[in-house]
XYZ file of N, CA, C and O in Angstrom:
540
model
N 9.021 3.078 -15.331
C 7.953 2.524 -14.547
C 7.148 3.662 -13.934
O 7.732 4.596 -13.390
N 5.846 3.526 -14.012
C 5.012 4.588 -13.465
C 4.900 4.483 -11.943
O 5.222 3.433 -11.359
N 4.462 5.530 -11.347
C 4.217 5.543 -9.901
C 3.255 4.435 -9.510
O 3.439 3.749 -8.523
N 2.230 4.216 -10.330
C 1.222 3.207 -10.013
C 1.766 1.784 -10.147
O 1.355 0.893 -9.411
N 2.677 1.575 -11.049
C 3.344 0.254 -11.153
C 4.194 0.010 -9.906
O 4.231 -1.101 -9.373
N 4.867 1.058 -9.446
C 5.648 0.929 -8.207
C 4.719 0.638 -7.037
O 5.012 -0.218 -6.195
N 3.590 1.328 -6.998
C 2.606 1.104 -5.942
C 2.165 -0.340 -5.891
O 2.020 -0.922 -4.817
N 1.939 -0.918 -7.047
C 1.475 -2.311 -7.113
C 2.509 -3.237 -6.461
O 2.149 -4.128 -5.682
N 3.767 -3.040 -6.807
C 4.831 -3.877 -6.228
C 4.859 -3.724 -4.710
O 4.920 -4.719 -3.973
N 4.815 -2.506 -4.234
C 4.898 -2.252 -2.791
C 3.651 -2.818 -2.075
O 3.780 -3.540 -1.058
N 2.471 -2.551 -2.588
C 1.247 -2.974 -1.924
C 1.120 -4.494 -1.858
O 0.609 -5.029 -0.879
N 1.623 -5.171 -2.853
C 1.557 -6.627 -2.841
C 2.446 -7.240 -1.748
O 2.302 -8.387 -1.398
N 3.370 -6.460 -1.229
C 4.291 -6.946 -0.186
C 3.762 -6.724 1.235
O 4.357 -7.171 2.192
N 2.633 -6.011 1.371
C 2.059 -5.795 2.713
C 1.584 -7.144 3.240
O 0.729 -7.774 2.632
N 2.157 -7.601 4.329
C 1.812 -8.940 4.824
C 0.359 -9.027 5.307
O -0.210 -8.064 5.824
N -0.211 -10.201 5.140
C -1.543 -10.498 5.667
C -1.536 -10.264 7.182
O -0.584 -10.589 7.868
N -2.585 -9.651 7.688
C -2.666 -9.381 9.125
C -1.992 -8.094 9.567
O -1.850 -7.850 10.757
N -1.558 -7.292 8.604
C -0.954 -5.989 8.902
C -1.574 -4.946 7.978
O -2.223 -5.285 6.972
N -1.328 -3.675 8.331
C -1.755 -2.573 7.474
C -0.593 -1.638 7.244
O 0.365 -1.623 8.024
N -0.670 -0.883 6.164
C 0.330 0.156 5.858
C -0.430 1.463 5.650
O -1.642 1.442 5.343
N 0.260 2.561 5.770
C -0.378 3.868 5.552
C -0.110 4.339 4.116
O 0.845 3.872 3.459
N -0.962 5.235 3.635
C -0.757 5.815 2.338
C 0.644 6.445 2.213
O 1.322 6.293 1.230
N 1.052 7.147 3.275
C 2.364 7.774 3.274
C 3.500 6.777 3.246
O 4.512 7.023 2.608
N 3.325 5.663 3.930
C 4.349 4.617 3.928
C 4.511 4.024 2.537
O 5.653 3.817 2.063
N 3.410 3.832 1.828
C 3.446 3.310 0.463
C 4.162 4.308 -0.434
O 5.048 3.968 -1.214
N 3.773 5.604 -0.299
C 4.407 6.638 -1.112
C 5.925 6.696 -0.874
O 6.723 6.779 -1.806
N 6.305 6.616 0.386
C 7.724 6.669 0.731
C 8.492 5.496 0.087
O 9.557 5.686 -0.512
N 7.935 4.284 0.184
C 8.574 3.114 -0.388
C 8.614 3.170 -1.917
O 9.442 2.517 -2.543
N 7.731 3.957 -2.500
C 7.723 4.156 -3.965
C 8.701 5.255 -4.379
O 8.841 5.556 -5.567
N 9.336 5.882 -3.394
C 10.288 6.931 -3.706
C 9.702 8.317 -3.844
O 10.326 9.238 -4.321
N 8.442 8.484 -3.415
C 7.746 9.763 -3.542
C 7.066 10.064 -2.203
O 5.831 9.980 -2.113
N 7.821 10.434 -1.171
C 7.268 10.539 0.164
C 6.165 11.571 0.360
O 5.401 11.491 1.299
N 6.003 12.493 -0.560
C 4.939 13.496 -0.431
C 3.691 13.157 -1.258
O 2.786 13.974 -1.392
N 3.614 11.935 -1.750
C 2.512 11.553 -2.662
C 1.489 10.596 -2.019
O 0.914 9.773 -2.692
N 1.238 10.754 -0.732
C 0.260 9.894 -0.064
C -1.123 9.975 -0.708
O -1.797 8.980 -0.860
N -1.544 11.167 -1.093
C -2.859 11.324 -1.699
C -2.924 10.639 -3.065
O -3.986 10.132 -3.460
N -1.817 10.624 -3.767
C -1.762 9.947 -5.060
C -1.931 8.433 -4.857
O -2.546 7.764 -5.671
N -1.380 7.935 -3.756
C -1.571 6.510 -3.419
C -3.066 6.245 -3.258
O -3.619 5.283 -3.839
N -3.744 7.065 -2.460
C -5.175 6.874 -2.250
C -5.958 6.930 -3.563
O -6.848 6.109 -3.791
N -5.616 7.907 -4.387
C -6.293 8.054 -5.689
C -6.090 6.795 -6.529
O -7.025 6.260 -7.115
N -4.859 6.338 -6.598
C -4.530 5.187 -7.410
C -5.226 3.905 -6.934
O -5.705 3.113 -7.733
N -5.315 3.759 -5.613
C -5.990 2.582 -5.068
C -7.499 2.636 -5.334
O -8.111 1.639 -5.704
N -8.065 3.821 -5.129
C -9.514 3.977 -5.332
C -9.932 3.704 -6.776
O -10.993 3.140 -7.051
N -9.091 4.059 -7.730
C -9.421 3.941 -9.138
C -8.737 2.734 -9.794
O -8.672 2.681 -11.044
N -8.234 1.817 -9.005
C -7.592 0.574 -9.533
C -6.469 0.853 -10.521
O -6.258 0.079 -11.454
N -5.719 1.940 -10.343
C -4.640 2.267 -11.262
C -3.413 1.417 -11.065
O -2.533 1.350 -11.930
N -3.326 0.699 -9.932
C -2.203 -0.173 -9.655
C -2.553 -1.603 -10.008
O -1.710 -2.512 -9.868
N -3.767 -1.871 -10.435
C -4.180 -3.238 -10.771
C -5.322 -3.681 -9.854
O -5.558 -3.080 -8.815
N -5.976 -4.721 -10.249
C -7.133 -5.166 -9.515
C -6.805 -6.178 -8.426
O -7.629 -6.454 -7.582
N -5.620 -6.732 -8.425
C -5.274 -7.750 -7.430
C -4.469 -7.198 -6.267
O -3.753 -7.893 -5.610
N -4.663 -5.943 -5.993
C -3.933 -5.260 -4.897
C -4.734 -5.371 -3.615
O -5.953 -5.126 -3.626
N -4.107 -5.712 -2.497
C -4.822 -5.790 -1.216
C -5.108 -4.386 -0.632
O -4.560 -4.008 0.394
N -5.974 -3.652 -1.276
C -6.251 -2.256 -0.883
C -6.795 -2.147 0.523
O -6.636 -1.118 1.173
N -7.422 -3.188 1.000
C -7.993 -3.161 2.360
C -6.919 -3.037 3.427
O -7.214 -2.666 4.536
N -5.660 -3.301 3.080
C -4.559 -3.230 4.039
C -3.936 -1.839 4.106
O -2.919 -1.643 4.762
N -4.504 -0.857 3.418
C -3.972 0.497 3.424
C -4.940 1.417 4.148
O -6.121 1.454 3.840
N -4.390 2.161 5.128
C -5.181 3.066 5.964
C -4.490 4.421 6.031
O -3.384 4.594 5.554
N -5.171 5.388 6.645
C -4.534 6.719 6.732
C -3.514 6.747 7.863
O -3.323 5.772 8.583
N -2.850 7.880 8.022
C -1.738 8.017 8.964
C -2.161 7.776 10.424
O -1.331 7.473 11.263
N -3.453 7.934 10.713
C -3.959 7.715 12.062
C -4.512 6.302 12.257
O -4.973 5.970 13.344
N -4.488 5.507 11.197
C -5.019 4.151 11.275
C -6.500 4.046 10.938
O -7.118 3.001 11.064
N -7.098 5.164 10.483
C -8.526 5.193 10.146
C -8.752 4.525 8.773
O -8.041 4.771 7.824
N -9.778 3.685 8.736
C -10.137 2.993 7.515
C -10.830 3.925 6.531
O -11.400 4.937 6.921
N -10.831 3.537 5.255
C -11.414 4.362 4.191
C -12.931 4.330 4.176
O -13.558 5.307 3.805
N -13.514 3.215 4.537
C -14.983 3.108 4.533
C -15.568 3.045 3.141
O -14.940 2.580 2.210
N -16.781 3.520 3.010
C -17.533 3.415 1.763
C -16.919 4.241 0.627
O -17.255 4.030 -0.525
N -16.036 5.150 0.951
C -15.400 5.989 -0.094
C -14.643 5.107 -1.078
O -14.550 5.455 -2.255
N -14.067 4.003 -0.621
C -13.241 3.187 -1.481
C -13.736 1.744 -1.638
O -13.203 1.009 -2.419
N -14.769 1.379 -0.906
C -15.269 -0.006 -0.925
C -16.779 -0.022 -1.212
O -17.457 0.969 -1.089
N -17.261 -1.184 -1.567
C -18.662 -1.346 -1.944
C -19.603 -1.030 -0.778
O -20.693 -0.498 -1.000
N -19.214 -1.409 0.447
C -20.042 -1.130 1.603
C -19.211 -0.411 2.653
O -17.982 -0.505 2.649
N -19.852 0.219 3.586
C -19.157 1.027 4.596
C -18.281 0.212 5.519
O -17.342 0.696 6.097
N -18.578 -1.098 5.646
C -17.779 -1.925 6.585
C -16.975 -3.026 5.878
O -16.409 -3.900 6.548
N -16.871 -2.997 4.574
C -16.161 -4.054 3.827
C -14.686 -4.111 4.212
O -14.128 -5.187 4.447
N -14.019 -2.944 4.319
C -12.596 -2.938 4.684
C -12.414 -3.524 6.066
O -11.515 -4.337 6.293
N -13.278 -3.193 6.971
C -13.228 -3.719 8.339
C -13.396 -5.244 8.300
O -12.636 -5.976 8.960
N -14.364 -5.736 7.566
C -14.586 -7.196 7.473
C -13.366 -7.907 6.914
O -13.001 -8.968 7.428
N -12.766 -7.372 5.873
C -11.598 -8.005 5.271
C -10.419 -8.015 6.262
O -9.718 -9.026 6.377
N -10.232 -6.910 6.973
C -9.120 -6.858 7.929
C -9.353 -7.800 9.114
O -8.446 -8.495 9.543
N -10.547 -7.798 9.676
C -10.814 -8.676 10.799
C -10.688 -10.122 10.382
O -10.282 -10.985 11.178
N -11.023 -10.425 9.158
C -10.850 -11.788 8.606
C -9.398 -12.225 8.557
O -9.094 -13.398 8.541
N -8.484 -11.240 8.563
C -7.055 -11.554 8.592
C -6.471 -11.447 10.003
O -5.267 -11.532 10.170
N -7.328 -11.218 10.984
C -6.858 -11.142 12.367
C -6.499 -9.758 12.862
O -5.957 -9.600 13.954
N -6.791 -8.745 12.059
C -6.492 -7.353 12.473
C -7.652 -6.856 13.316
O -8.803 -6.933 12.897
N -7.336 -6.346 14.470
C -8.382 -5.789 15.372
C -8.745 -4.390 14.901
O -7.888 -3.510 14.755
N -10.037 -4.169 14.669
C -10.555 -2.869 14.210
C -11.558 -2.388 15.229
O -12.508 -3.110 15.558
N -11.330 -1.189 15.753
C -12.204 -0.626 16.795
C -12.919 0.604 16.278
O -12.396 1.372 15.474
N -14.130 0.819 16.789
C -14.905 2.019 16.439
C -14.437 3.181 17.322
O -14.318 3.030 18.532
N -14.177 4.327 16.719
C -13.807 5.538 17.422
C -14.706 6.669 16.902
O -15.430 6.470 15.924
N -14.627 7.809 17.527
C -15.398 8.973 17.024
C -14.996 9.366 15.610
O -15.761 10.032 14.907
N -13.787 8.966 15.180
C -13.324 9.282 13.820
C -13.689 8.202 12.811
O -13.498 8.387 11.607
N -14.197 7.082 13.288
C -14.536 5.971 12.409
C -13.813 4.695 12.839
O -13.197 4.644 13.890
N -13.848 3.680 11.982
C -13.151 2.432 12.261
C -11.661 2.685 12.248
O -11.150 3.353 11.362
N -10.956 2.115 13.218
C -9.530 2.425 13.371
C -8.738 1.147 13.748
O -9.207 0.308 14.491
N -7.498 1.104 13.210
C -6.544 0.048 13.521
C -5.420 0.623 14.339
O -4.967 1.758 14.080
N -4.975 -0.100 15.342
C -3.831 0.320 16.159
C -2.555 0.078 15.321
O -2.136 -1.066 15.144
N -1.962 1.166 14.818
C -0.777 1.016 13.970
C 0.420 0.457 14.727
O 1.276 -0.192 14.108
N 0.507 0.706 16.017
C 1.629 0.169 16.786
C 1.553 -1.350 16.833
O 2.596 -2.023 16.846
N 0.349 -1.864 16.868
C 0.156 -3.313 16.977
C 0.069 -3.994 15.602
O 0.620 -5.088 15.409
N -0.608 -3.364 14.636
C -0.864 -4.022 13.367
C -0.227 -3.351 12.156
O -0.412 -3.770 11.011
N 0.536 -2.266 12.381
C 1.186 -1.570 11.290
C 2.319 -2.398 10.729
O 3.007 -3.132 11.433
N 2.503 -2.307 9.423
C 3.580 -3.036 8.710
C 4.902 -2.381 9.104
O 5.167 -1.246 8.785
N 5.681 -3.110 9.844
C 6.983 -2.618 10.294
C 8.062 -3.152 9.371
O 8.828 -4.028 9.735
N 8.070 -2.610 8.171
C 9.060 -3.068 7.221
C 10.445 -2.620 7.639
O 10.636 -1.523 8.114
N 11.383 -3.510 7.471
C 12.773 -3.241 7.854
C 13.511 -2.548 6.706
O 13.004 -2.510 5.568
N 14.696 -2.086 6.990
C 15.518 -1.494 5.929
C 15.830 -2.538 4.876
O 15.842 -2.242 3.685
N 15.999 -3.794 5.285
C 16.271 -4.866 4.331
C 15.086 -5.068 3.395
O 15.252 -5.244 2.188
N 13.861 -4.995 3.941
C 12.680 -5.114 3.104
C 12.572 -3.944 2.148
O 12.253 -4.101 0.978
N 12.838 -2.746 2.655
C 12.820 -1.560 1.819
C 13.806 -1.663 0.683
O 13.521 -1.326 -0.468
N 14.999 -2.176 0.997
C 16.017 -2.341 -0.017
C 15.625 -3.403 -1.043
O 15.870 -3.267 -2.231
N 14.956 -4.464 -0.572
C 14.452 -5.519 -1.472
C 13.408 -4.941 -2.411
O 13.403 -5.277 -3.612
N 12.570 -4.118 -1.882
C 11.538 -3.467 -2.727
C 12.216 -2.569 -3.749
O 11.896 -2.599 -4.933
N 13.173 -1.760 -3.292
C 13.897 -0.871 -4.175
C 14.614 -1.674 -5.275
O 14.596 -1.274 -6.450
N 15.206 -2.804 -4.906
C 15.871 -3.656 -5.863
C 14.880 -4.202 -6.899
O 15.146 -4.246 -8.074
N 13.724 -4.616 -6.407
C 12.689 -5.151 -7.326
C 12.218 -4.051 -8.282
O 12.031 -4.304 -9.455
N 12.056 -2.840 -7.762
C 11.668 -1.712 -8.627
C 12.761 -1.462 -9.663
O 12.466 -1.236 -10.827
N 13.997 -1.496 -9.220
C 15.125 -1.261 -10.114
C 15.208 -2.351 -11.185
O 15.479 -2.076 -12.362
N 14.944 -3.600 -10.806
C 15.043 -4.731 -11.730
C 14.029 -4.599 -12.835
O 14.229 -5.117 -13.931
N 12.923 -3.908 -12.586
C 11.912 -3.708 -13.624
C 12.428 -2.881 -14.772
O 11.857 -2.857 -15.828
N 13.518 -2.171 -14.555
C 14.146 -1.349 -15.603
C 15.205 -2.111 -16.384
O 15.771 -1.602 -17.311
N 15.537 -3.308 -15.949
C 16.642 -4.048 -16.560
C 16.108 -5.273 -17.287
O 14.984 -5.716 -17.091
N 16.999 -5.860 -18.062
C 16.575 -7.076 -18.787
C 16.976 -8.318 -18.003
O 16.865 -9.431 -18.529
N 17.452 -8.163 -16.771
C 17.816 -9.301 -15.954
C 19.272 -9.756 -16.144
O 19.734 -10.631 -15.439
N 19.980 -9.200 -17.114
C 21.366 -9.567 -17.348
C 22.226 -9.014 -16.234
O 21.916 -8.002 -15.627
N 23.335 -9.671 -15.957
C 24.225 -9.196 -14.910
C 24.700 -7.796 -15.274
O 25.067 -7.526 -16.413
N 24.651 -6.897 -14.321
C 24.996 -5.524 -14.569
C 23.812 -4.718 -15.019
O 23.802 -3.505 -14.911
N 22.802 -5.386 -15.547
C 21.553 -4.711 -15.885
C 21.626 -3.758 -17.038
O 22.186 -2.683 -16.951
N 21.116 -4.144 -18.167
C 21.045 -3.275 -19.327
C 19.833 -2.365 -19.136
O 18.747 -2.815 -18.862
N 20.028 -1.083 -19.367
C 18.932 -0.118 -19.222
C 18.000 -0.242 -20.407
O 18.416 -0.090 -21.558
N 16.732 -0.568 -20.116
C 15.763 -0.747 -21.206
C 14.681 0.314 -21.183
O 13.676 0.188 -21.840
N 14.900 1.371 -20.406
C 13.916 2.432 -20.362
C 14.041 3.311 -21.602
O 15.120 3.386 -22.203
N 12.985 3.972 -22.017
C 13.083 4.838 -23.221
C 14.159 5.876 -23.072
O 14.198 6.601 -22.100
N 15.042 5.929 -24.021
C 16.113 6.927 -24.113
C 16.962 6.980 -22.833
O 17.454 8.020 -22.434
N 17.086 5.834 -22.146
C 17.953 5.767 -20.970
C 17.460 6.498 -19.760
O 18.197 6.743 -18.834
N 16.180 6.905 -19.747
C 15.648 7.683 -18.623
C 15.222 6.769 -17.512
O 14.791 5.708 -17.648
């Protein structure tokens, strides 16, 4: 499974009305130092087109803006439509991560890891490895 396939699974689990950081997504994908790769993948639709990319922000809660969306305030509009409060700061539009950040539990993280692991199996009990050459 590619990093971007893992990203798709993780991003689809971000609950409506919350946001996650690029680093948080990378960590849940098993690559904690790949936050920039998350941003790249989301910007270029490498994880798929049905990903809620508007729910992903930087480590400070700053929105991406026009760099990743059709208009400079599209991400803000989508988030506020889900009940997320977005405020203007000198750094740009920002979300309070303490209030709206995705606080995934260890159980959720394990469920994600299990789902990622299941993608390598045929679903049989014990899980037959179907990856190329057992990798």
